[in-house]
């Protein structure tokens, strides 16, 4: 893989800080992560946002599940595993798959906008629609522009457009992701998991099952619902979403995931890139799923990974 293909963005690294890999969603590219890259680099972290096969600078390549997993594995190795692996939508499903296949690469996983089992009966309808759109005269360009203009804030639209849109990949993605078993994969590793969804995301259908699947593998789980956000939660509410990433990264630092975590522990996340009004945990909509025989998911994290002081 050529270096230009993955668009590394690396800051001077503060010792003890867990590196971060950001994996984009379908049809988008690494440029969707501009706000998160800026905040995480400001926090002294090495950050890499790769372009998946068929996307961004890799448009024209064929998307396959194994090829996408290889792309994530390569940048995680390069930036210094174990990493905080962050993925949205397609990137979230890939993050779950990478964590199951290569548990040593992943210190913690933030999986956003991917709490629907891909083998859902809806998948067939989505696949048929994707094939029709890709076969149209403009490969769905006008439809894509219409949807982006009406559902994504202006700053987010600019970030999406900067890397171009992969309009001919959706059918291949649906077929590849449809062959995965995210519930089974979540149960195959025990590193901490943050499941993040926008309040109005249509991919929240099975979120309780995703929480329980991660628990089945012994993982500490935090479930976050961001009010006012839709599917592209990182673009709809970038500050709230980024604060989840900073919280996750600092918890991993305190646990020593950042290769010498004593130097990173106890340091509060930097806020120089966070320009919206402060958001409380209640406003973020943090929720947990509990059962009588087990403590809450947030309680597990608080005990096993001490919060930053």
GROMACS .gro file of N, CA and C in nm, residues 48-170:
model
  369
   48UNK      N    1  -0.447   0.856   1.239
   48UNK     CA    2  -0.447   0.817   1.098
   48UNK      C    3  -0.590   0.792   1.054
   49UNK      N    4  -0.626   0.848   0.939
   49UNK     CA    5  -0.758   0.826   0.880
   49UNK      C    6  -0.737   0.771   0.740
   50UNK      N    7  -0.746   0.640   0.721
   50UNK     CA    8  -0.721   0.581   0.589
   50UNK      C    9  -0.840   0.596   0.495
   51UNK      N   10  -0.811   0.590   0.367
   51UNK     CA   11  -0.916   0.571   0.267
   51UNK      C   12  -0.930   0.421   0.241
   52UNK      N   13  -1.050   0.371   0.250
   52UNK     CA   14  -1.075   0.229   0.222
   52UNK      C   15  -1.074   0.203   0.073
   53UNK      N   16  -1.054   0.078   0.031
   53UNK     CA   17  -1.057   0.046  -0.112
   53UNK      C   18  -1.187   0.096  -0.176
   54UNK      N   19  -1.173   0.161  -0.292
   54UNK     CA   20  -1.288   0.214  -0.364
   54UNK      C   21  -1.330   0.352  -0.321
   55UNK      N   22  -1.260   0.414  -0.224
   55UNK     CA   23  -1.299   0.542  -0.167
   55UNK      C   24  -1.183   0.641  -0.169
   56UNK      N   25  -1.215   0.772  -0.172
   56UNK     CA   26  -1.113   0.875  -0.163
   56UNK      C   27  -1.007   0.858  -0.269
   57UNK      N   28  -0.882   0.857  -0.228
   57UNK     CA   29  -0.771   0.841  -0.323
   57UNK      C   30  -0.762   0.699  -0.378
   58UNK      N   31  -0.843   0.610  -0.324
   58UNK     CA   32  -0.842   0.472  -0.373
   58UNK      C   33  -0.966   0.440  -0.457
   59UNK      N   34  -1.036   0.544  -0.502
   59UNK     CA   35  -1.149   0.521  -0.591
   59UNK      C   36  -1.101   0.451  -0.717
   60UNK      N   37  -1.182   0.362  -0.765
   60UNK     CA   38  -1.144   0.281  -0.880
   60UNK      C   39  -1.101   0.142  -0.840
   61UNK      N   40  -1.060   0.124  -0.714
   61UNK     CA   41  -1.029  -0.009  -0.663
   61UNK      C   42  -1.159  -0.081  -0.626
   62UNK      N   43  -1.156  -0.210  -0.625
   62UNK     CA   44  -1.272  -0.290  -0.586
   62UNK      C   45  -1.279  -0.301  -0.434
   63UNK      N   46  -1.396  -0.275  -0.379
   63UNK     CA   47  -1.413  -0.291  -0.235
   63UNK      C   48  -1.437  -0.437  -0.201
   64UNK      N   49  -1.359  -0.490  -0.108
   64UNK     CA   50  -1.384  -0.623  -0.051
   64UNK      C   51  -1.366  -0.612   0.100
   65UNK      N   52  -1.429  -0.701   0.172
   65UNK     CA   53  -1.416  -0.700   0.318
   65UNK      C   54  -1.272  -0.724   0.360
   66UNK      N   55  -1.208  -0.824   0.302
   66UNK     CA   56  -1.070  -0.854   0.340
   66UNK      C   57  -0.977  -0.739   0.305
   67UNK      N   58  -0.999  -0.676   0.190
   67UNK     CA   59  -0.917  -0.562   0.151
   67UNK      C   60  -0.933  -0.446   0.247
   68UNK      N   61  -1.055  -0.422   0.292
   68UNK     CA   62  -1.080  -0.314   0.387
   68UNK      C   63  -1.017  -0.345   0.523
   69UNK      N   64  -1.031  -0.469   0.568
   69UNK     CA   65  -0.968  -0.510   0.695
   69UNK      C   66  -0.817  -0.494   0.686
   70UNK      N   67  -0.759  -0.534   0.573
   70UNK     CA   68  -0.614  -0.520   0.554
   70UNK      C   69  -0.572  -0.374   0.561
   71UNK      N   70  -0.653  -0.284   0.504
   71UNK     CA   71  -0.620  -0.141   0.506
   71UNK      C   72  -0.618  -0.088   0.649
   72UNK      N   73  -0.715  -0.128   0.729
   72UNK     CA   74  -0.719  -0.084   0.868
   72UNK      C   75  -0.604  -0.145   0.947
   73UNK      N   76  -0.577  -0.273   0.925
   73UNK     CA   77  -0.468  -0.341   0.995
   73UNK      C   78  -0.335  -0.273   0.964
   74UNK      N   79  -0.313  -0.236   0.839
   74UNK     CA   80  -0.186  -0.176   0.799
   74UNK      C   81  -0.162  -0.042   0.869
   75UNK      N   82  -0.265   0.043   0.874
   75UNK     CA   83  -0.243   0.173   0.937
   75UNK      C   84  -0.234   0.161   1.089
   76UNK      N   85  -0.304   0.064   1.148
   76UNK     CA   86  -0.292   0.043   1.292
   76UNK      C   87  -0.150   0.000   1.327
   77UNK      N   88  -0.094  -0.089   1.248
   77UNK     CA   89   0.045  -0.130   1.268
   77UNK      C   90   0.139  -0.011   1.253
   78UNK      N   91   0.112   0.072   1.152
   78UNK     CA   92   0.200   0.184   1.121
   78UNK      C   93   0.199   0.290   1.230
   79UNK      N   94   0.081   0.319   1.284
   79UNK     CA   95   0.070   0.427   1.382
   79UNK      C   96   0.112   0.382   1.521
   80UNK      N   97   0.115   0.251   1.544
   80UNK     CA   98   0.162   0.200   1.671
   80UNK      C   99   0.054   0.135   1.754
   81UNK      N  100   0.015   0.013   1.716
   81UNK     CA  101  -0.089  -0.060   1.789
   81UNK      C  102  -0.039  -0.095   1.930
   82UNK      N  103  -0.131  -0.113   2.025
   82UNK     CA  104  -0.276  -0.110   2.010
   82UNK      C  105  -0.331   0.032   2.003
   83UNK      N  106  -0.439   0.047   1.928
   83UNK     CA  107  -0.496   0.179   1.900
   83UNK      C  108  -0.639   0.187   1.952
   84UNK      N  109  -0.686   0.311   1.965
   84UNK     CA  110  -0.829   0.334   1.975
   84UNK      C  111  -0.882   0.335   1.832
   85UNK      N  112  -0.963   0.237   1.799
   85UNK     CA  113  -1.017   0.222   1.664
   85UNK      C  114  -1.158   0.281   1.661
   86UNK      N  115  -1.178   0.377   1.573
   86UNK     CA  116  -1.305   0.449   1.563
   86UNK      C  117  -1.361   0.428   1.424
   87UNK      N  118  -1.486   0.386   1.414
   87UNK     CA  119  -1.548   0.369   1.283
   87UNK      C  120  -1.692   0.412   1.285
   88UNK      N  121  -1.738   0.467   1.173
   88UNK     CA  122  -1.877   0.511   1.161
   88UNK      C  123  -1.943   0.437   1.046
   89UNK      N  124  -2.060   0.382   1.071
   89UNK     CA  125  -2.138   0.310   0.969
   89UNK      C  126  -2.054   0.195   0.914
   90UNK      N  127  -2.018   0.197   0.787
   90UNK     CA  128  -1.929   0.094   0.733
   90UNK      C  129  -1.805   0.081   0.819
   91UNK      N  130  -1.746   0.194   0.858
   91UNK     CA  131  -1.627   0.191   0.942
   91UNK      C  132  -1.650   0.125   1.076
   92UNK      N  133  -1.772   0.139   1.130
   92UNK     CA  134  -1.804   0.072   1.256
   92UNK      C  135  -1.810  -0.078   1.241
   93UNK      N  136  -1.875  -0.125   1.134
   93UNK     CA  137  -1.878  -0.270   1.109
   93UNK      C  138  -1.737  -0.324   1.087
   94UNK      N  139  -1.654  -0.248   1.015
   94UNK     CA  140  -1.515  -0.292   0.995
   94UNK      C  141  -1.439  -0.294   1.126
   95UNK      N  142  -1.462  -0.193   1.210
   95UNK     CA  143  -1.395  -0.191   1.340
   95UNK      C  144  -1.429  -0.314   1.423
   96UNK      N  145  -1.556  -0.353   1.422
   96UNK     CA  146  -1.597  -0.474   1.494
   96UNK      C  147  -1.525  -0.596   1.438
   97UNK      N  148  -1.514  -0.603   1.306
   97UNK     CA  149  -1.449  -0.718   1.241
   97UNK      C  150  -1.299  -0.721   1.272
   98UNK      N  151  -1.233  -0.605   1.265
   98UNK     CA  152  -1.089  -0.599   1.293
   98UNK      C  153  -1.062  -0.637   1.438
   99UNK      N  154  -1.142  -0.587   1.530
   99UNK     CA  155  -1.124  -0.619   1.673
   99UNK      C  156  -1.136  -0.769   1.697
  100UNK      N  157  -1.226  -0.836   1.625
  100UNK     CA  158  -1.242  -0.980   1.641
  100UNK      C  159  -1.127  -1.057   1.578
  101UNK      N  160  -1.083  -1.013   1.460
  101UNK     CA  161  -0.975  -1.086   1.389
  101UNK      C  162  -0.838  -1.059   1.448
  102UNK      N  163  -0.816  -0.935   1.493
  102UNK     CA  164  -0.683  -0.893   1.540
  102UNK      C  165  -0.696  -0.824   1.675
  103UNK      N  166  -0.734  -0.895   1.779
  103UNK     CA  167  -0.760  -0.828   1.908
  103UNK      C  168  -0.639  -0.754   1.964
  104UNK      N  169  -0.519  -0.798   1.930
  104UNK     CA  170  -0.401  -0.730   1.980
  104UNK      C  171  -0.379  -0.592   1.922
  105UNK      N  172  -0.445  -0.561   1.811
  105UNK     CA  173  -0.431  -0.429   1.748
  105UNK      C  174  -0.519  -0.324   1.814
  106UNK      N  175  -0.622  -0.367   1.887
  106UNK     CA  176  -0.728  -0.276   1.930
  106UNK      C  177  -0.730  -0.264   2.082
  107UNK      N  178  -0.692  -0.146   2.132
  107UNK     CA  179  -0.703  -0.119   2.275
  107UNK      C  180  -0.846  -0.091   2.315
  108UNK      N  181  -0.921  -0.029   2.227
  108UNK     CA  182  -1.061   0.002   2.250
  108UNK      C  183  -1.126   0.036   2.118
  109UNK      N  184  -1.259   0.018   2.112
  109UNK     CA  185  -1.333   0.039   1.988
  109UNK      C  186  -1.448   0.136   2.012
  110UNK      N  187  -1.457   0.238   1.927
  110UNK     CA  188  -1.576   0.323   1.920
  110UNK      C  189  -1.646   0.289   1.789
  111UNK      N  190  -1.760   0.222   1.799
  111UNK     CA  191  -1.837   0.181   1.681
  111UNK      C  192  -1.964   0.265   1.676
  112UNK      N  193  -1.972   0.351   1.576
  112UNK     CA  194  -2.083   0.446   1.567
  112UNK      C  195  -2.174   0.413   1.449
  113UNK      N  196  -2.302   0.434   1.469
  113UNK     CA  197  -2.400   0.426   1.360
  113UNK      C  198  -2.398   0.291   1.290
  114UNK      N  199  -2.386   0.184   1.367
  114UNK     CA  200  -2.378   0.050   1.307
  114UNK      C  201  -2.446  -0.055   1.394
  115UNK      N  202  -2.554  -0.017   1.461
  115UNK     CA  203  -2.622  -0.110   1.551
  115UNK      C  204  -2.745  -0.173   1.486
  116UNK      N  205  -2.730  -0.215   1.363
  116UNK     CA  206  -2.831  -0.297   1.295
  116UNK      C  207  -2.762  -0.420   1.240
  117UNK      N  208  -2.817  -0.537   1.264
  117UNK     CA  209  -2.761  -0.660   1.210
  117UNK      C  210  -2.771  -0.655   1.058
  118UNK      N  211  -2.659  -0.667   0.985
  118UNK     CA  212  -2.662  -0.648   0.840
  118UNK      C  213  -2.737  -0.755   0.763
  119UNK      N  214  -2.764  -0.867   0.826
  119UNK     CA  215  -2.841  -0.972   0.760
  119UNK      C  216  -2.991  -0.947   0.771
  120UNK      N  217  -3.029  -0.827   0.815
  120UNK     CA  218  -3.169  -0.788   0.827
  120UNK      C  219  -3.243  -0.809   0.695
  121UNK      N  220  -3.374  -0.840   0.701
  121UNK     CA  221  -3.453  -0.851   0.578
  121UNK      C  222  -3.447  -0.726   0.492
  122UNK      N  223  -3.416  -0.610   0.555
  122UNK     CA  224  -3.406  -0.487   0.478
  122UNK      C  225  -3.288  -0.487   0.383
  123UNK      N  226  -3.188  -0.572   0.411
  123UNK     CA  227  -3.066  -0.571   0.329
  123UNK      C  228  -3.097  -0.600   0.182
  124UNK      N  229  -3.188  -0.693   0.155
  124UNK     CA  230  -3.221  -0.725   0.017
  124UNK      C  231  -3.277  -0.605  -0.057
  125UNK      N  232  -3.364  -0.530   0.009
  125UNK     CA  233  -3.421  -0.410  -0.053
  125UNK      C  234  -3.313  -0.305  -0.076
  126UNK      N  235  -3.224  -0.287   0.023
  126UNK     CA  236  -3.115  -0.191   0.006
  126UNK      C  237  -3.024  -0.231  -0.110
  127UNK      N  238  -2.995  -0.360  -0.122
  127UNK     CA  239  -2.906  -0.407  -0.227
  127UNK      C  240  -2.968  -0.385  -0.364
  128UNK      N  241  -3.096  -0.415  -0.379
  128UNK     CA  242  -3.162  -0.392  -0.507
  128UNK      C  243  -3.163  -0.244  -0.543
  129UNK      N  244  -3.190  -0.160  -0.444
  129UNK     CA  245  -3.191  -0.015  -0.468
  129UNK      C  246  -3.052   0.034  -0.508
  130UNK      N  247  -2.948  -0.016  -0.439
  130UNK     CA  248  -2.811   0.026  -0.470
  130UNK      C  249  -2.773  -0.011  -0.613
  131UNK      N  250  -2.811  -0.130  -0.656
  131UNK     CA  251  -2.777  -0.172  -0.792
  131UNK      C  252  -2.849  -0.087  -0.896
  132UNK      N  253  -2.975  -0.051  -0.870
  132UNK     CA  254  -3.047   0.034  -0.964
  132UNK      C  255  -2.984   0.173  -0.972
  133UNK      N  256  -2.948   0.226  -0.856
  133UNK     CA  257  -2.887   0.360  -0.853
  133UNK      C  258  -2.753   0.360  -0.925
  134UNK      N  259  -2.670   0.259  -0.899
  134UNK     CA  260  -2.538   0.253  -0.963
  134UNK      C  261  -2.549   0.235  -1.114
  135UNK      N  262  -2.659   0.174  -1.160
  135UNK     CA  263  -2.678   0.153  -1.303
  135UNK      C  264  -2.739   0.274  -1.373
  136UNK      N  265  -2.780   0.375  -1.298
  136UNK     CA  266  -2.840   0.494  -1.358
  136UNK      C  267  -2.735   0.575  -1.432
  137UNK      N  268  -2.782   0.671  -1.513
  137UNK     CA  269  -2.692   0.746  -1.601
  137UNK      C  270  -2.583   0.820  -1.525
  138UNK      N  271  -2.616   0.875  -1.407
  138UNK     CA  272  -2.516   0.951  -1.331
  138UNK      C  273  -2.467   0.876  -1.208
  139UNK      N  274  -2.495   0.747  -1.201
  139UNK     CA  275  -2.454   0.662  -1.087
  139UNK      C  276  -2.505   0.715  -0.954
  140UNK      N  277  -2.614   0.790  -0.958
  140UNK     CA  278  -2.672   0.841  -0.835
  140UNK      C  279  -2.614   0.971  -0.785
  141UNK      N  280  -2.539   1.042  -0.871
  141UNK     CA  281  -2.474   1.166  -0.825
  141UNK      C  282  -2.576   1.270  -0.779
  142UNK      N  283  -2.681   1.292  -0.858
  142UNK     CA  284  -2.781   1.392  -0.819
  142UNK      C  285  -2.853   1.351  -0.691
  143UNK      N  286  -2.886   1.224  -0.679
  143UNK     CA  287  -2.952   1.176  -0.557
  143UNK      C  288  -2.861   1.194  -0.436
  144UNK      N  289  -2.734   1.161  -0.452
  144UNK     CA  290  -2.639   1.177  -0.343
  144UNK      C  291  -2.628   1.323  -0.301
  145UNK      N  292  -2.618   1.413  -0.400
  145UNK     CA  293  -2.606   1.556  -0.369
  145UNK      C  294  -2.732   1.605  -0.297
  146UNK      N  295  -2.848   1.561  -0.343
  146UNK     CA  296  -2.974   1.601  -0.280
  146UNK      C  297  -2.980   1.556  -0.135
  147UNK      N  298  -2.939   1.432  -0.109
  147UNK     CA  299  -2.944   1.379   0.027
  147UNK      C  300  -2.844   1.450   0.118
  148UNK      N  301  -2.722   1.472   0.069
  148UNK     CA  302  -2.621   1.539   0.150
  148UNK      C  303  -2.665   1.681   0.182
  149UNK      N  304  -2.717   1.753   0.083
  149UNK     CA  305  -2.759   1.892   0.104
  149UNK      C  306  -2.869   1.903   0.209
  150UNK      N  307  -2.953   1.803   0.218
  150UNK     CA  308  -3.069   1.810   0.307
  150UNK      C  309  -3.049   1.744   0.442
  151UNK      N  310  -2.942   1.671   0.458
  151UNK     CA  311  -2.926   1.597   0.584
  151UNK      C  312  -2.798   1.628   0.660
  152UNK      N  313  -2.704   1.699   0.599
  152UNK     CA  314  -2.574   1.722   0.663
  152UNK      C  315  -2.551   1.872   0.679
  153UNK      N  316  -2.507   1.918   0.797
  153UNK     CA  317  -2.475   2.059   0.816
  153UNK      C  318  -2.368   2.107   0.718
  154UNK      N  319  -2.363   2.238   0.695
  154UNK     CA  320  -2.276   2.294   0.591
  154UNK      C  321  -2.130   2.254   0.609
  155UNK      N  322  -2.077   2.264   0.731
  155UNK     CA  323  -1.937   2.228   0.753
  155UNK      C  324  -1.913   2.081   0.722
  156UNK      N  325  -2.008   1.997   0.760
  156UNK     CA  326  -1.996   1.855   0.730
  156UNK      C  327  -2.002   1.826   0.582
  157UNK      N  328  -2.086   1.900   0.509
  157UNK     CA  329  -2.095   1.882   0.363
  157UNK      C  330  -1.960   1.910   0.298
  158UNK      N  331  -1.894   2.016   0.344
  158UNK     CA  332  -1.763   2.050   0.287
  158UNK      C  333  -1.661   1.941   0.315
  159UNK      N  334  -1.664   1.886   0.436
  159UNK     CA  335  -1.569   1.779   0.470
  159UNK      C  336  -1.595   1.654   0.386
  160UNK      N  337  -1.721   1.620   0.367
  160UNK     CA  338  -1.754   1.503   0.283
  160UNK      C  339  -1.708   1.525   0.140
  161UNK      N  340  -1.738   1.642   0.085
  161UNK     CA  341  -1.708   1.668  -0.056
  161UNK      C  342  -1.559   1.674  -0.083
  162UNK      N  343  -1.479   1.710   0.019
  162UNK     CA  344  -1.335   1.728  -0.003
  162UNK      C  345  -1.267   1.602  -0.055
  163UNK      N  346  -1.316   1.487  -0.016
  163UNK     CA  347  -1.255   1.361  -0.061
  163UNK      C  348  -1.329   1.295  -0.175
  164UNK      N  349  -1.436   1.358  -0.222
  164UNK     CA  350  -1.515   1.299  -0.329
  164UNK      C  351  -1.605   1.189  -0.277
  165UNK      N  352  -1.697   1.146  -0.364
  165UNK     CA  353  -1.793   1.043  -0.326
  165UNK      C  354  -1.773   0.919  -0.413
  166UNK      N  355  -1.772   0.805  -0.348
  166UNK     CA  356  -1.757   0.677  -0.418
  166UNK      C  357  -1.898   0.625  -0.449
  167UNK      N  358  -1.948   0.657  -0.567
  167UNK     CA  359  -2.087   0.629  -0.601
  167UNK      C  360  -2.110   0.488  -0.653
  168UNK      N  361  -2.003   0.415  -0.679
  168UNK     CA  362  -2.017   0.282  -0.741
  168UNK      C  363  -1.979   0.168  -0.646
  169UNK      N  364  -1.980   0.195  -0.516
  169UNK     CA  365  -1.932   0.095  -0.420
  169UNK      C  366  -2.042   0.035  -0.333
  170UNK      N  367  -2.161   0.093  -0.334
  170UNK     CA  368  -2.260   0.057  -0.232
  170UNK      C  369  -2.304  -0.089  -0.241
   0.00000   0.00000   0.00000
